[in-house]
Amino acid sequence: MKLRDTDLPLNSSPTTTNRSSAAIAEFRKLHETDGILFLGNAWDAASAIALEQAGFSAIGTTSYGIARASGMRDGEEVPFARQVSIVRDMAERVNIPVSADIEAGYASAHAEIVDNALRVADAGAAGLNIEDSPKDWNGLRDTAEHARLLNSIRSALDARGFDGFFLNARTDTYLMPGTSEPLEETLLRLRAYADSGANGIFVPGLSADADITAVVSASPIPLNVMSLPGLTSVARLQELGVKRFSFGNALADLTLDFLRKSADALHAGRDTGFLYETLPN
């Protein structure tokens, strides 16, 4: 069905909608190749542009990086409107797909979380991450409840016309201290999440080869893992069957730490000479 201007979400146009559709299709394709998607994590338009220029084929926002760059703590302290604005800025300034990290959804009620998912889709995102560890209690959301939430998000996205939008279900089984059998819990949750319309499963903290292999073997949807000390080789993860690899807030931390150390050096040295030194290629 051809969209009319009046059918478009607020702040959208036929041009932006066409661009979003193309980005959604491209992002899905990047998960369907024989290789691995090495996702660049950005926290503002400048970092997204730098990653695109370096050759990354897709961008994911890092909520931790955005929070730190905003002078706030991670954990849904950054106003959601700011998160949406950053997603929109990135999507408008790069020519590669952008996926949004919306943490646990920025709300408790399912209807509000669904609305927030639609807001980032309207802003130009090609996908999103949503985790099963709500910020208002210390634990994981009930598996069946989170599966219902994922199904509601999927249905709402499809109804709005965002067919193929990549819904990456993050489970914090390896990060939550109270999870006694993280592998078994992960396998249970990934099946439920996949059945509810998730397109990918994201398991930060998953690092042992045997556990990665077990998840890959059991999962009907692509596995996303996150870089950790000792878990850094894209080639090795591809051998294990991982389909998406991201580095979270690591680059943001490195960049912002460099900024702070440079500011310290300027203030202590009372000399600006190093600002004009050529950085190594």
mmCIF file of C-alpha atoms in Angstrom:
data_model
loop_
_atom_site.group_PDB
_atom_site.id
_atom_site.type_symbol
_atom_site.label_atom_id
_atom_site.label_comp_id
_atom_site.label_asym_id
_atom_site.label_seq_id
_atom_site.Cartn_x
_atom_site.Cartn_y
_atom_site.Cartn_z
ATOM 1 C CA MET A 1 0.000 0.000 0.000
ATOM 2 C CA LYS A 2 1.326 3.433 -0.907
ATOM 3 C CA LEU A 3 1.658 5.787 2.046
ATOM 4 C CA ARG A 4 0.040 9.201 1.908
ATOM 5 C CA ASP A 5 1.679 12.188 3.593
ATOM 6 C CA THR A 6 -1.091 12.144 6.193
ATOM 7 C CA ASP A 7 -0.277 8.531 7.058
ATOM 8 C CA LEU A 8 3.297 9.375 8.000
ATOM 9 C CA PRO A 9 4.401 9.741 11.630
ATOM 10 C CA LEU A 10 5.013 13.245 12.952
ATOM 11 C CA ASN A 11 8.337 14.779 11.866
ATOM 12 C CA SER A 12 8.572 12.290 8.980
ATOM 13 C CA SER A 13 8.364 12.781 5.236
ATOM 14 C CA PRO A 14 8.171 10.452 2.246
ATOM 15 C CA THR A 15 11.945 10.877 1.824
ATOM 16 C CA THR A 16 12.798 9.964 5.419
ATOM 17 C CA THR A 17 10.340 7.064 5.373
ATOM 18 C CA ASN A 18 11.905 5.670 2.199
ATOM 19 C CA ARG A 19 15.353 6.071 3.736
ATOM 20 C CA SER A 20 14.213 4.252 6.890
ATOM 21 C CA SER A 21 12.762 1.395 4.837
ATOM 22 C CA ALA A 22 16.022 1.010 2.941
ATOM 23 C CA ALA A 23 18.023 1.053 6.176
ATOM 24 C CA ILE A 24 15.758 -1.567 7.749
ATOM 25 C CA ALA A 25 16.156 -3.868 4.744
ATOM 26 C CA GLU A 26 19.927 -3.368 4.700
ATOM 27 C CA PHE A 27 20.248 -4.029 8.428
ATOM 28 C CA ARG A 28 18.328 -7.296 8.127
ATOM 29 C CA LYS A 29 20.564 -8.385 5.241
ATOM 30 C CA LEU A 30 23.679 -7.729 7.321
ATOM 31 C CA HIS A 31 22.501 -10.413 9.768
ATOM 32 C CA GLU A 32 21.791 -12.930 7.007
ATOM 33 C CA THR A 33 25.223 -13.200 5.396
ATOM 34 C CA ASP A 34 27.682 -16.029 5.965
ATOM 35 C CA GLY A 35 29.945 -13.655 7.877
ATOM 36 C CA ILE A 36 29.639 -11.707 11.097
ATOM 37 C CA LEU A 37 28.297 -8.177 11.510
ATOM 38 C CA PHE A 38 30.916 -6.093 13.346
ATOM 39 C CA LEU A 39 28.736 -3.326 14.756
ATOM 40 C CA GLY A 40 30.212 0.057 15.650
ATOM 41 C CA ASN A 41 28.847 1.591 18.850
ATOM 42 C CA ALA A 42 28.420 5.372 18.813
ATOM 43 C CA TRP A 43 27.202 7.960 21.300
ATOM 44 C CA ASP A 44 26.661 11.018 19.083
ATOM 45 C CA ALA A 45 26.612 12.021 15.431
ATOM 46 C CA ALA A 46 30.361 12.707 15.334
ATOM 47 C CA SER A 47 31.263 9.233 16.599
ATOM 48 C CA ALA A 48 28.757 7.649 14.200
ATOM 49 C CA ILE A 49 30.290 9.533 11.267
ATOM 50 C CA ALA A 50 33.796 8.456 12.321
ATOM 51 C CA LEU A 51 32.727 4.814 12.467
ATOM 52 C CA GLU A 52 31.074 5.040 9.052
ATOM 53 C CA GLN A 53 34.193 6.639 7.573
ATOM 54 C CA ALA A 54 36.304 3.849 9.084
ATOM 55 C CA GLY A 55 34.262 1.302 7.131
ATOM 56 C CA PHE A 56 31.702 -0.011 9.623
ATOM 57 C CA SER A 57 28.530 -1.160 7.888
ATOM 58 C CA ALA A 58 26.110 -0.379 10.742
ATOM 59 C CA ILE A 59 25.908 1.634 13.953
ATOM 60 C CA GLY A 60 24.415 0.822 17.330
ATOM 61 C CA THR A 61 23.938 3.442 20.011
ATOM 62 C CA THR A 62 25.512 2.826 23.403
ATOM 63 C CA SER A 63 23.276 3.979 26.244
ATOM 64 C CA TYR A 64 26.245 3.967 28.633
ATOM 65 C CA GLY A 65 28.311 6.081 26.263
ATOM 66 C CA ILE A 66 25.438 8.519 25.734
ATOM 67 C CA ALA A 67 24.931 8.788 29.492
ATOM 68 C CA ARG A 68 28.613 9.395 30.181
ATOM 69 C CA ALA A 69 28.905 11.970 27.395
ATOM 70 C CA SER A 70 25.833 13.683 28.889
ATOM 71 C CA GLY A 71 27.326 13.809 32.384
ATOM 72 C CA MET A 72 24.808 11.264 33.680
ATOM 73 C CA ARG A 73 24.798 7.667 34.856
ATOM 74 C CA ASP A 74 23.623 4.750 32.752
ATOM 75 C CA GLY A 75 20.348 3.130 33.693
ATOM 76 C CA GLU A 76 17.689 5.252 31.959
ATOM 77 C CA GLU A 77 18.772 8.528 33.608
ATOM 78 C CA VAL A 78 19.173 10.246 30.240
ATOM 79 C CA PRO A 79 15.750 11.584 29.191
ATOM 80 C CA PHE A 80 14.251 9.373 26.524
ATOM 81 C CA ALA A 81 13.594 12.376 24.311
ATOM 82 C CA ARG A 82 17.348 12.951 24.234
ATOM 83 C CA GLN A 83 17.957 9.320 23.259
ATOM 84 C CA VAL A 84 15.461 9.685 20.408
ATOM 85 C CA SER A 85 17.084 12.938 19.295
ATOM 86 C CA ILE A 86 20.518 11.295 19.170
ATOM 87 C CA VAL A 87 19.150 8.388 17.132
ATOM 88 C CA ARG A 88 17.565 10.854 14.717
ATOM 89 C CA ASP A 89 20.811 12.848 14.418
ATOM 90 C CA MET A 90 22.788 9.706 13.615
ATOM 91 C CA ALA A 91 20.236 8.366 11.141
ATOM 92 C CA GLU A 92 20.180 11.688 9.294
ATOM 93 C CA ARG A 93 23.961 12.052 9.110
ATOM 94 C CA VAL A 94 25.200 8.601 8.160
ATOM 95 C CA ASN A 95 24.326 6.405 5.207
ATOM 96 C CA ILE A 96 24.422 3.135 7.124
ATOM 97 C CA PRO A 97 21.759 1.589 9.390
ATOM 98 C CA VAL A 98 21.458 2.747 12.996
ATOM 99 C CA SER A 99 20.140 0.536 15.801
ATOM 100 C CA ALA A 100 18.915 2.073 19.068
ATOM 101 C CA ASP A 101 19.716 0.869 22.580
ATOM 102 C CA ILE A 102 16.572 1.595 24.600
ATOM 103 C CA GLU A 103 17.766 -0.288 27.710
ATOM 104 C CA ALA A 104 14.711 -1.905 29.371
ATOM 105 C CA GLY A 105 12.261 0.339 27.529
ATOM 106 C CA TYR A 106 12.256 3.484 29.678
ATOM 107 C CA ALA A 107 8.941 2.569 31.307
ATOM 108 C CA SER A 108 7.207 -0.098 33.377
ATOM 109 C CA ALA A 109 3.919 -0.361 31.504
ATOM 110 C CA HIS A 110 4.064 -2.378 28.303
ATOM 111 C CA ALA A 111 2.059 0.198 26.359
ATOM 112 C CA GLU A 112 4.589 2.918 27.178
ATOM 113 C CA ILE A 113 7.522 0.698 26.212
ATOM 114 C CA VAL A 114 5.850 -0.130 22.906
ATOM 115 C CA ASP A 115 5.333 3.576 22.279
ATOM 116 C CA ASN A 116 9.015 4.225 22.974
ATOM 117 C CA ALA A 117 9.997 1.530 20.485
ATOM 118 C CA LEU A 118 7.833 3.233 17.868
ATOM 119 C CA ARG A 119 9.447 6.580 18.657
ATOM 120 C CA VAL A 120 12.950 5.348 17.801
ATOM 121 C CA ALA A 121 11.622 3.659 14.670
ATOM 122 C CA ASP A 122 9.970 6.931 13.661
ATOM 123 C CA ALA A 123 13.317 8.664 14.302
ATOM 124 C CA GLY A 124 14.990 6.529 11.639
ATOM 125 C CA ALA A 125 16.350 3.542 13.535
ATOM 126 C CA ALA A 126 16.597 0.263 11.636
ATOM 127 C CA GLY A 127 16.524 -1.840 14.787
ATOM 128 C CA LEU A 128 16.625 -1.717 18.556
ATOM 129 C CA ASN A 129 17.961 -3.538 21.588
ATOM 130 C CA ILE A 130 15.686 -4.076 24.569
ATOM 131 C CA GLU A 131 16.826 -5.870 27.714
ATOM 132 C CA ASP A 132 14.975 -8.052 30.214
ATOM 133 C CA SER A 133 16.405 -6.428 33.368
ATOM 134 C CA PRO A 134 14.094 -3.553 34.368
ATOM 135 C CA LYS A 135 15.659 -0.627 36.195
ATOM 136 C CA ASP A 136 13.044 -0.519 38.961
ATOM 137 C CA TRP A 137 14.010 -3.849 40.509
ATOM 138 C CA ASN A 138 17.091 -6.028 40.843
ATOM 139 C CA GLY A 139 16.370 -9.052 38.711
ATOM 140 C CA LEU A 140 15.195 -10.291 35.350
ATOM 141 C CA ARG A 141 11.717 -9.694 34.013
ATOM 142 C CA ASP A 142 9.652 -12.877 34.006
ATOM 143 C CA THR A 143 10.341 -14.820 30.808
ATOM 144 C CA ALA A 144 6.698 -15.066 29.742
ATOM 145 C CA GLU A 145 6.069 -11.400 30.534
ATOM 146 C CA HIS A 146 9.077 -10.262 28.520
ATOM 147 C CA ALA A 147 8.039 -12.516 25.651
ATOM 148 C CA ARG A 148 4.608 -10.852 25.653
ATOM 149 C CA LEU A 149 6.300 -7.448 25.600
ATOM 150 C CA LEU A 150 8.439 -8.443 22.625
ATOM 151 C CA ASN A 151 5.358 -9.699 20.816
ATOM 152 C CA SER A 152 3.573 -6.404 21.472
ATOM 153 C CA ILE A 153 6.542 -4.438 20.138
ATOM 154 C CA ARG A 154 6.756 -6.645 17.059
ATOM 155 C CA SER A 155 3.042 -6.306 16.341
ATOM 156 C CA ALA A 156 3.097 -2.528 16.787
ATOM 157 C CA LEU A 157 6.124 -2.093 14.527
ATOM 158 C CA ASP A 158 4.563 -4.221 11.813
ATOM 159 C CA ALA A 159 1.257 -2.373 12.100
ATOM 160 C CA ARG A 160 3.049 0.985 11.767
ATOM 161 C CA GLY A 161 4.702 -0.201 8.540
ATOM 162 C CA PHE A 162 8.150 -1.037 9.910
ATOM 163 C CA ASP A 163 8.213 -4.528 8.417
ATOM 164 C CA GLY A 164 11.592 -6.159 8.935
ATOM 165 C CA PHE A 165 12.638 -3.779 11.728
ATOM 166 C CA PHE A 166 15.319 -5.704 13.652
ATOM 167 C CA LEU A 167 14.227 -6.466 17.200
ATOM 168 C CA ASN A 168 17.305 -7.565 19.163
ATOM 169 C CA ALA A 169 16.276 -9.153 22.466
ATOM 170 C CA ARG A 170 18.955 -8.658 25.092
ATOM 171 C CA THR A 171 19.017 -11.033 28.038
ATOM 172 C CA ASP A 172 21.118 -10.217 31.087
ATOM 173 C CA THR A 173 21.386 -13.773 32.343
ATOM 174 C CA TYR A 174 25.192 -13.560 32.474
ATOM 175 C CA LEU A 175 25.198 -10.154 34.179
ATOM 176 C CA MET A 176 22.604 -10.722 36.923
ATOM 177 C CA PRO A 177 24.289 -12.116 40.073
ATOM 178 C CA GLY A 178 21.221 -14.118 41.124
ATOM 179 C CA THR A 179 21.162 -16.286 37.984
ATOM 180 C CA SER A 180 22.443 -19.684 39.185
ATOM 181 C CA GLU A 181 22.518 -21.408 35.777
ATOM 182 C CA PRO A 182 23.030 -18.632 33.217
ATOM 183 C CA LEU A 183 23.428 -20.937 30.219
ATOM 184 C CA GLU A 184 20.249 -22.879 30.920
ATOM 185 C CA GLU A 185 18.343 -19.670 31.619
ATOM 186 C CA THR A 186 19.666 -18.160 28.384
ATOM 187 C CA LEU A 187 18.533 -21.153 26.338
ATOM 188 C CA LEU A 188 15.080 -21.004 27.913
ATOM 189 C CA ARG A 189 14.707 -17.305 27.252
ATOM 190 C CA LEU A 190 16.064 -17.246 23.710
ATOM 191 C CA ARG A 191 13.477 -19.777 22.559
ATOM 192 C CA ALA A 192 10.644 -17.802 24.132
ATOM 193 C CA TYR A 193 11.931 -14.522 22.729
ATOM 194 C CA ALA A 194 12.403 -15.929 19.236
ATOM 195 C CA ASP A 195 8.866 -17.338 19.293
ATOM 196 C CA SER A 196 7.597 -13.873 20.235
ATOM 197 C CA GLY A 197 9.042 -12.100 17.216
ATOM 198 C CA ALA A 198 12.599 -11.212 18.193
ATOM 199 C CA ASN A 199 15.018 -11.220 15.253
ATOM 200 C CA GLY A 200 18.183 -11.620 17.303
ATOM 201 C CA ILE A 201 19.383 -12.562 20.774
ATOM 202 C CA PHE A 202 21.979 -10.415 22.562
ATOM 203 C CA VAL A 203 23.802 -11.971 25.530
ATOM 204 C CA PRO A 204 26.316 -9.542 27.061
ATOM 205 C CA GLY A 205 28.716 -11.306 29.408
ATOM 206 C CA LEU A 206 28.627 -14.530 27.392
ATOM 207 C CA SER A 207 32.303 -15.349 26.803
ATOM 208 C CA ALA A 208 33.246 -19.024 27.190
ATOM 209 C CA ASP A 209 33.643 -20.852 23.882
ATOM 210 C CA ALA A 210 31.547 -23.792 25.086
ATOM 211 C CA ASP A 211 28.664 -21.558 26.157
ATOM 212 C CA ILE A 212 28.787 -19.538 22.940
ATOM 213 C CA THR A 213 28.691 -22.746 20.902
ATOM 214 C CA ALA A 214 25.749 -24.047 22.932
ATOM 215 C CA VAL A 215 23.757 -20.858 22.388
ATOM 216 C CA VAL A 216 24.551 -20.768 18.666
ATOM 217 C CA SER A 217 23.464 -24.401 18.302
ATOM 218 C CA ALA A 218 20.185 -23.850 20.131
ATOM 219 C CA SER A 219 19.219 -20.470 18.729
ATOM 220 C CA PRO A 220 16.961 -20.088 15.687
ATOM 221 C CA ILE A 221 17.944 -16.400 15.506
ATOM 222 C CA PRO A 222 21.352 -14.672 15.197
ATOM 223 C CA LEU A 223 23.498 -14.384 18.326
ATOM 224 C CA ASN A 224 25.020 -11.032 19.308
ATOM 225 C CA VAL A 225 27.836 -10.948 21.873
ATOM 226 C CA MET A 226 29.671 -7.981 23.341
ATOM 227 C CA SER A 227 33.400 -7.369 23.497
ATOM 228 C CA LEU A 228 35.118 -8.025 26.823
ATOM 229 C CA PRO A 229 38.768 -8.292 27.872
ATOM 230 C CA GLY A 230 39.790 -11.618 26.347
ATOM 231 C CA LEU A 231 36.813 -11.627 23.971
ATOM 232 C CA THR A 232 38.017 -9.368 21.188
ATOM 233 C CA SER A 233 38.649 -11.348 17.993
ATOM 234 C CA VAL A 234 36.033 -10.927 15.290
ATOM 235 C CA ALA A 235 37.542 -13.833 13.355
ATOM 236 C CA ARG A 236 37.343 -16.196 16.339
ATOM 237 C CA LEU A 237 33.736 -15.302 17.083
ATOM 238 C CA GLN A 238 32.810 -15.868 13.457
ATOM 239 C CA GLU A 239 34.336 -19.350 13.708
ATOM 240 C CA LEU A 240 32.095 -20.018 16.722
ATOM 241 C CA GLY A 241 28.997 -18.998 14.762
ATOM 242 C CA VAL A 242 28.351 -15.591 16.306
ATOM 243 C CA LYS A 243 26.489 -13.372 13.818
ATOM 244 C CA ARG A 244 26.904 -9.960 15.449
ATOM 245 C CA PHE A 245 29.686 -8.494 17.584
ATOM 246 C CA SER A 246 29.552 -5.110 19.288
ATOM 247 C CA PHE A 247 31.833 -3.273 21.699
ATOM 248 C CA GLY A 248 29.299 -1.381 23.794
ATOM 249 C CA ASN A 249 30.736 1.563 25.690
ATOM 250 C CA ALA A 250 34.406 0.566 25.281
ATOM 251 C CA LEU A 251 35.207 3.058 22.500
ATOM 252 C CA ALA A 252 33.241 5.814 24.236
ATOM 253 C CA ASP A 253 35.197 5.182 27.439
ATOM 254 C CA LEU A 254 38.517 5.215 25.577
ATOM 255 C CA THR A 255 37.637 8.448 23.784
ATOM 256 C CA LEU A 256 36.271 10.279 26.816
ATOM 257 C CA ASP A 257 39.197 9.124 28.975
ATOM 258 C CA PHE A 258 41.566 10.511 26.330
ATOM 259 C CA LEU A 259 39.688 13.805 26.447
ATOM 260 C CA ARG A 260 39.977 13.989 30.237
ATOM 261 C CA LYS A 261 43.698 13.111 30.205
ATOM 262 C CA SER A 262 44.311 15.692 27.492
ATOM 263 C CA ALA A 263 42.502 18.328 29.547
ATOM 264 C CA ASP A 264 44.637 17.371 32.567
ATOM 265 C CA ALA A 265 47.803 17.697 30.479
ATOM 266 C CA LEU A 266 46.772 21.105 29.148
ATOM 267 C CA HIS A 267 45.998 22.459 32.584
ATOM 268 C CA ALA A 268 49.068 20.990 34.285
ATOM 269 C CA GLY A 269 51.545 21.751 31.501
ATOM 270 C CA ARG A 270 50.318 25.228 30.634
ATOM 271 C CA ASP A 271 51.308 24.464 27.053
ATOM 272 C CA THR A 272 49.125 23.667 24.049
ATOM 273 C CA GLY A 273 51.891 22.258 21.852
ATOM 274 C CA PHE A 274 50.745 18.636 21.972
ATOM 275 C CA LEU A 275 47.419 19.635 20.431
ATOM 276 C CA TYR A 276 49.221 20.139 17.131
ATOM 277 C CA GLU A 277 51.195 16.911 17.111
ATOM 278 C CA THR A 278 50.238 14.455 14.375
ATOM 279 C CA LEU A 279 48.465 11.388 15.698
ATOM 280 C CA PRO A 280 49.819 8.044 14.461
ATOM 281 C CA ASN A 281 47.941 6.577 11.503
#
